[in-house]
Amino acid sequence: MTRILVVDDDPAILTGLEALLTQEGFEVEVAVDGRAALDRFRVHPPDLVLLDLLLPEISGLEVCAAMRREQARVPVLMLTAKGDEEDKVMGLEQGADDYIVKPFGTRELLARIRVALRRRPPRPPRPDSYNLGGLLLDCTRHELVADGSRIPLTAREF
């Protein structure tokens, strides 16, 4: 199932997008600020990101740039009320694949999502685990085992 990370600090927009995308058959994860978005992005890399520009903690531009440094293949669509040409250019130059100005139509949004998903390169297969010396990192269970003992990890540490 295709996973979409929706990042917006407006609860009404998050709820609406989550309902729409779930109804369309996508798996949806949400974040309300830039820091939470990066945490979720790193723990479970999504297939696509819908990212607001104006966010608490870390701005959408900074989040987009960080995502690009870490995972260049994930499409990022900016969703924002800032519709000036300068804002659009800044978003695209920071690595956004598309820039959608609020308010937007749901049919247009879904079409842009499908286009971005069609154009992305295929995801490389991810191993179930990594074994390094006496360490085993289990990607299925999200845990680290050292010499037979389980070591608890936070989401960021994993």
PDB file of C-alpha atoms in Angstrom:
ATOM      1  CA  MET A   1       0.000   0.000   0.000  1.00  0.00           C
ATOM      2  CA  THR A   2       1.258   3.455  -0.860  1.00  0.00           C
ATOM      3  CA  ARG A   3       2.089   5.485   2.266  1.00  0.00           C
ATOM      4  CA  ILE A   4       1.662   9.262   2.298  1.00  0.00           C
ATOM      5  CA  LEU A   5       2.987  11.521   5.038  1.00  0.00           C
ATOM      6  CA  VAL A   6       0.782  14.599   5.468  1.00  0.00           C
ATOM      7  CA  VAL A   7       2.386  17.482   7.367  1.00  0.00           C
ATOM      8  CA  ASP A   8       0.239  20.459   8.388  1.00  0.00           C
ATOM      9  CA  ASP A   9      -0.369  22.323  11.649  1.00  0.00           C
ATOM     10  CA  ASP A  10      -4.076  22.884  10.866  1.00  0.00           C
ATOM     11  CA  PRO A  11      -6.136  20.038  12.416  1.00  0.00           C
ATOM     12  CA  ALA A  12      -9.027  20.571   9.976  1.00  0.00           C
ATOM     13  CA  ILE A  13      -6.741  20.185   6.960  1.00  0.00           C
ATOM     14  CA  LEU A  14      -5.048  17.118   8.461  1.00  0.00           C
ATOM     15  CA  THR A  15      -8.380  15.451   9.217  1.00  0.00           C
ATOM     16  CA  GLY A  16      -9.776  16.224   5.770  1.00  0.00           C
ATOM     17  CA  LEU A  17      -6.705  15.036   3.896  1.00  0.00           C
ATOM     18  CA  GLU A  18      -6.409  11.908   6.012  1.00  0.00           C
ATOM     19  CA  ALA A  19     -10.049  11.000   5.279  1.00  0.00           C
ATOM     20  CA  LEU A  20      -9.722  11.763   1.548  1.00  0.00           C
ATOM     21  CA  LEU A  21      -6.481   9.854   1.063  1.00  0.00           C
ATOM     22  CA  THR A  22      -7.620   6.874   3.135  1.00  0.00           C
ATOM     23  CA  GLN A  23     -10.816   6.706   1.079  1.00  0.00           C
ATOM     24  CA  GLU A  24      -8.645   6.676  -2.059  1.00  0.00           C
ATOM     25  CA  GLY A  25      -6.754   3.631  -0.763  1.00  0.00           C
ATOM     26  CA  PHE A  26      -3.600   5.263   0.584  1.00  0.00           C
ATOM     27  CA  GLU A  27      -2.028   4.566   3.961  1.00  0.00           C
ATOM     28  CA  VAL A  28      -1.762   7.935   5.709  1.00  0.00           C
ATOM     29  CA  GLU A  29       0.531   9.146   8.453  1.00  0.00           C
ATOM     30  CA  VAL A  30       0.251  12.688   9.819  1.00  0.00           C
ATOM     31  CA  ALA A  31       2.551  15.165  11.544  1.00  0.00           C
ATOM     32  CA  VAL A  32       1.715  18.599  12.975  1.00  0.00           C
ATOM     33  CA  ASP A  33       5.186  20.173  12.948  1.00  0.00           C
ATOM     34  CA  GLY A  34       8.501  19.957  11.151  1.00  0.00           C
ATOM     35  CA  ARG A  35      10.311  17.982  13.835  1.00  0.00           C
ATOM     36  CA  ALA A  36       7.596  15.298  13.983  1.00  0.00           C
ATOM     37  CA  ALA A  37       7.576  15.148  10.182  1.00  0.00           C
ATOM     38  CA  LEU A  38      11.303  14.405  10.030  1.00  0.00           C
ATOM     39  CA  ASP A  39      11.009  11.799  12.800  1.00  0.00           C
ATOM     40  CA  ARG A  40       8.226   9.965  10.935  1.00  0.00           C
ATOM     41  CA  PHE A  41      10.076  10.334   7.629  1.00  0.00           C
ATOM     42  CA  ARG A  42      13.188   8.699   9.090  1.00  0.00           C
ATOM     43  CA  VAL A  43      11.418   5.848  10.894  1.00  0.00           C
ATOM     44  CA  HIS A  44       9.001   4.854   8.103  1.00  0.00           C
ATOM     45  CA  PRO A  45       9.995   6.512   4.847  1.00  0.00           C
ATOM     46  CA  PRO A  46       6.792   7.351   2.962  1.00  0.00           C
ATOM     47  CA  ASP A  47       6.160   7.004  -0.747  1.00  0.00           C
ATOM     48  CA  LEU A  48       5.097  10.675  -0.976  1.00  0.00           C
ATOM     49  CA  VAL A  49       4.995  13.727   1.310  1.00  0.00           C
ATOM     50  CA  LEU A  50       2.351  16.486   1.385  1.00  0.00           C
ATOM     51  CA  LEU A  51       4.115  19.306   3.208  1.00  0.00           C
ATOM     52  CA  ASP A  52       2.836  22.651   4.459  1.00  0.00           C
ATOM     53  CA  LEU A  53       5.285  25.528   4.124  1.00  0.00           C
ATOM     54  CA  LEU A  54       4.486  27.318   7.410  1.00  0.00           C
ATOM     55  CA  LEU A  55       5.095  24.892  10.268  1.00  0.00           C
ATOM     56  CA  PRO A  56       6.051  25.186  13.927  1.00  0.00           C
ATOM     57  CA  GLU A  57       9.441  23.875  15.135  1.00  0.00           C
ATOM     58  CA  ILE A  58      11.075  23.598  11.692  1.00  0.00           C
ATOM     59  CA  SER A  59       9.780  25.344   8.557  1.00  0.00           C
ATOM     60  CA  GLY A  60       8.473  23.386   5.597  1.00  0.00           C
ATOM     61  CA  LEU A  61      11.388  24.628   3.491  1.00  0.00           C
ATOM     62  CA  GLU A  62      13.908  23.277   6.000  1.00  0.00           C
ATOM     63  CA  VAL A  63      11.993  19.993   6.290  1.00  0.00           C
ATOM     64  CA  CYS A  64      11.956  19.615   2.501  1.00  0.00           C
ATOM     65  CA  ALA A  65      15.689  20.305   2.243  1.00  0.00           C
ATOM     66  CA  ALA A  66      16.435  17.751   4.999  1.00  0.00           C
ATOM     67  CA  MET A  67      14.243  15.137   3.308  1.00  0.00           C
ATOM     68  CA  ARG A  68      16.053  15.723   0.019  1.00  0.00           C
ATOM     69  CA  ARG A  69      19.445  15.250   1.663  1.00  0.00           C
ATOM     70  CA  GLU A  70      18.326  11.971   3.214  1.00  0.00           C
ATOM     71  CA  GLN A  71      16.052  10.473   0.558  1.00  0.00           C
ATOM     72  CA  ALA A  72      16.079  12.119  -2.843  1.00  0.00           C
ATOM     73  CA  ARG A  73      13.583   9.771  -4.486  1.00  0.00           C
ATOM     74  CA  VAL A  74      10.499  10.538  -2.335  1.00  0.00           C
ATOM     75  CA  PRO A  75       8.189  13.052  -4.060  1.00  0.00           C
ATOM     76  CA  VAL A  76       7.420  16.132  -1.951  1.00  0.00           C
ATOM     77  CA  LEU A  77       4.352  18.235  -2.766  1.00  0.00           C
ATOM     78  CA  MET A  78       4.143  21.592  -1.001  1.00  0.00           C
ATOM     79  CA  LEU A  79       0.650  22.574   0.171  1.00  0.00           C
ATOM     80  CA  THR A  80       0.528  26.167   1.281  1.00  0.00           C
ATOM     81  CA  ALA A  81      -1.467  29.378   1.372  1.00  0.00           C
ATOM     82  CA  LYS A  82       1.600  31.309   0.161  1.00  0.00           C
ATOM     83  CA  GLY A  83       1.010  31.658  -3.561  1.00  0.00           C
ATOM     84  CA  ASP A  84       3.467  34.357  -4.626  1.00  0.00           C
ATOM     85  CA  GLU A  85       5.861  33.414  -7.405  1.00  0.00           C
ATOM     86  CA  GLU A  86       8.833  33.968  -5.080  1.00  0.00           C
ATOM     87  CA  ASP A  87       7.416  31.498  -2.512  1.00  0.00           C
ATOM     88  CA  LYS A  88       6.765  28.911  -5.227  1.00  0.00           C
ATOM     89  CA  VAL A  89      10.279  29.261  -6.619  1.00  0.00           C
ATOM     90  CA  MET A  90      11.832  28.936  -3.128  1.00  0.00           C
ATOM     91  CA  GLY A  91       9.808  25.766  -2.458  1.00  0.00           C
ATOM     92  CA  LEU A  92      10.756  24.212  -5.779  1.00  0.00           C
ATOM     93  CA  GLU A  93      14.410  25.177  -5.348  1.00  0.00           C
ATOM     94  CA  GLN A  94      14.488  23.518  -1.916  1.00  0.00           C
ATOM     95  CA  GLY A  95      13.482  20.257  -3.587  1.00  0.00           C
ATOM     96  CA  ALA A  96       9.681  20.202  -3.786  1.00  0.00           C
ATOM     97  CA  ASP A  97       8.382  18.326  -6.813  1.00  0.00           C
ATOM     98  CA  ASP A  98       5.194  20.356  -6.996  1.00  0.00           C
ATOM     99  CA  TYR A  99       3.641  23.372  -5.293  1.00  0.00           C
ATOM    100  CA  ILE A 100      -0.108  23.501  -4.638  1.00  0.00           C
ATOM    101  CA  VAL A 101      -1.725  26.681  -3.322  1.00  0.00           C
ATOM    102  CA  LYS A 102      -4.517  26.475  -0.726  1.00  0.00           C
ATOM    103  CA  PRO A 103      -7.425  26.306  -1.185  1.00  0.00           C
ATOM    104  CA  PHE A 104      -7.170  23.518  -3.744  1.00  0.00           C
ATOM    105  CA  GLY A 105      -9.617  21.088  -5.322  1.00  0.00           C
ATOM    106  CA  THR A 106      -9.463  17.480  -4.183  1.00  0.00           C
ATOM    107  CA  ARG A 107      -9.574  16.119  -7.738  1.00  0.00           C
ATOM    108  CA  GLU A 108      -6.578  18.250  -8.718  1.00  0.00           C
ATOM    109  CA  LEU A 109      -4.677  17.216  -5.583  1.00  0.00           C
ATOM    110  CA  LEU A 110      -5.322  13.521  -6.237  1.00  0.00           C
ATOM    111  CA  ALA A 111      -4.251  13.912  -9.874  1.00  0.00           C
ATOM    112  CA  ARG A 112      -0.998  15.614  -8.832  1.00  0.00           C
ATOM    113  CA  ILE A 113      -0.336  12.877  -6.249  1.00  0.00           C
ATOM    114  CA  ARG A 114      -0.831  10.160  -8.868  1.00  0.00           C
ATOM    115  CA  VAL A 115       1.454  11.954 -11.339  1.00  0.00           C
ATOM    116  CA  ALA A 116       4.196  12.311  -8.705  1.00  0.00           C
ATOM    117  CA  LEU A 117       3.876   8.631  -7.740  1.00  0.00           C
ATOM    118  CA  ARG A 118       4.081   7.545 -11.390  1.00  0.00           C
ATOM    119  CA  ARG A 119       7.282   9.519 -11.919  1.00  0.00           C
ATOM    120  CA  ARG A 120       9.200   8.415  -8.834  1.00  0.00           C
ATOM    121  CA  PRO A 121      11.922   5.824  -9.228  1.00  0.00           C
ATOM    122  CA  PRO A 122      11.155   2.371  -7.832  1.00  0.00           C
ATOM    123  CA  ARG A 123      11.940   1.792  -4.164  1.00  0.00           C
ATOM    124  CA  PRO A 124      14.985  -0.432  -3.687  1.00  0.00           C
ATOM    125  CA  PRO A 125      14.245  -3.585  -1.706  1.00  0.00           C
ATOM    126  CA  ARG A 126      14.954  -3.185   2.000  1.00  0.00           C
ATOM    127  CA  PRO A 127      16.508  -6.084   3.888  1.00  0.00           C
ATOM    128  CA  ASP A 128      14.621  -7.481   6.867  1.00  0.00           C
ATOM    129  CA  SER A 129      17.692  -7.179   9.050  1.00  0.00           C
ATOM    130  CA  TYR A 130      21.321  -6.110   9.189  1.00  0.00           C
ATOM    131  CA  ASN A 131      23.920  -8.253  10.919  1.00  0.00           C
ATOM    132  CA  LEU A 132      27.146  -6.550  11.942  1.00  0.00           C
ATOM    133  CA  GLY A 133      29.482  -8.447  14.194  1.00  0.00           C
ATOM    134  CA  GLY A 134      27.528  -9.197  17.377  1.00  0.00           C
ATOM    135  CA  LEU A 135      24.753  -6.742  16.477  1.00  0.00           C
ATOM    136  CA  LEU A 136      21.495  -7.548  14.712  1.00  0.00           C
ATOM    137  CA  LEU A 137      19.213  -4.718  13.613  1.00  0.00           C
ATOM    138  CA  ASP A 138      15.761  -6.195  12.948  1.00  0.00           C
ATOM    139  CA  CYS A 139      13.905  -3.861  10.561  1.00  0.00           C
ATOM    140  CA  THR A 140      10.651  -5.799  10.830  1.00  0.00           C
ATOM    141  CA  ARG A 141      10.449  -5.526  14.619  1.00  0.00           C
ATOM    142  CA  HIS A 142      12.342  -2.200  14.845  1.00  0.00           C
ATOM    143  CA  GLU A 143      14.735  -3.502  17.455  1.00  0.00           C
ATOM    144  CA  LEU A 144      18.435  -3.990  18.090  1.00  0.00           C
ATOM    145  CA  VAL A 145      19.822  -7.243  19.479  1.00  0.00           C
ATOM    146  CA  ALA A 146      23.372  -7.367  20.833  1.00  0.00           C
ATOM    147  CA  ASP A 147      24.820 -10.760  21.750  1.00  0.00           C
ATOM    148  CA  GLY A 148      21.292 -12.159  22.196  1.00  0.00           C
ATOM    149  CA  SER A 149      20.032  -9.284  24.391  1.00  0.00           C
ATOM    150  CA  ARG A 150      17.368  -6.886  23.115  1.00  0.00           C
ATOM    151  CA  ILE A 151      18.349  -3.205  23.390  1.00  0.00           C
ATOM    152  CA  PRO A 152      15.397  -0.788  23.431  1.00  0.00           C
ATOM    153  CA  LEU A 153      15.638   2.041  20.907  1.00  0.00           C
ATOM    154  CA  THR A 154      13.662   5.223  20.502  1.00  0.00           C
ATOM    155  CA  ALA A 155      12.203   5.951  17.057  1.00  0.00           C
ATOM    156  CA  ARG A 156      14.989   8.425  16.348  1.00  0.00           C
ATOM    157  CA  GLU A 157      17.702   5.965  17.441  1.00  0.00           C
ATOM    158  CA  PHE A 158      16.272   3.251  15.193  1.00  0.00           C
TER     159      PHE A 158
END
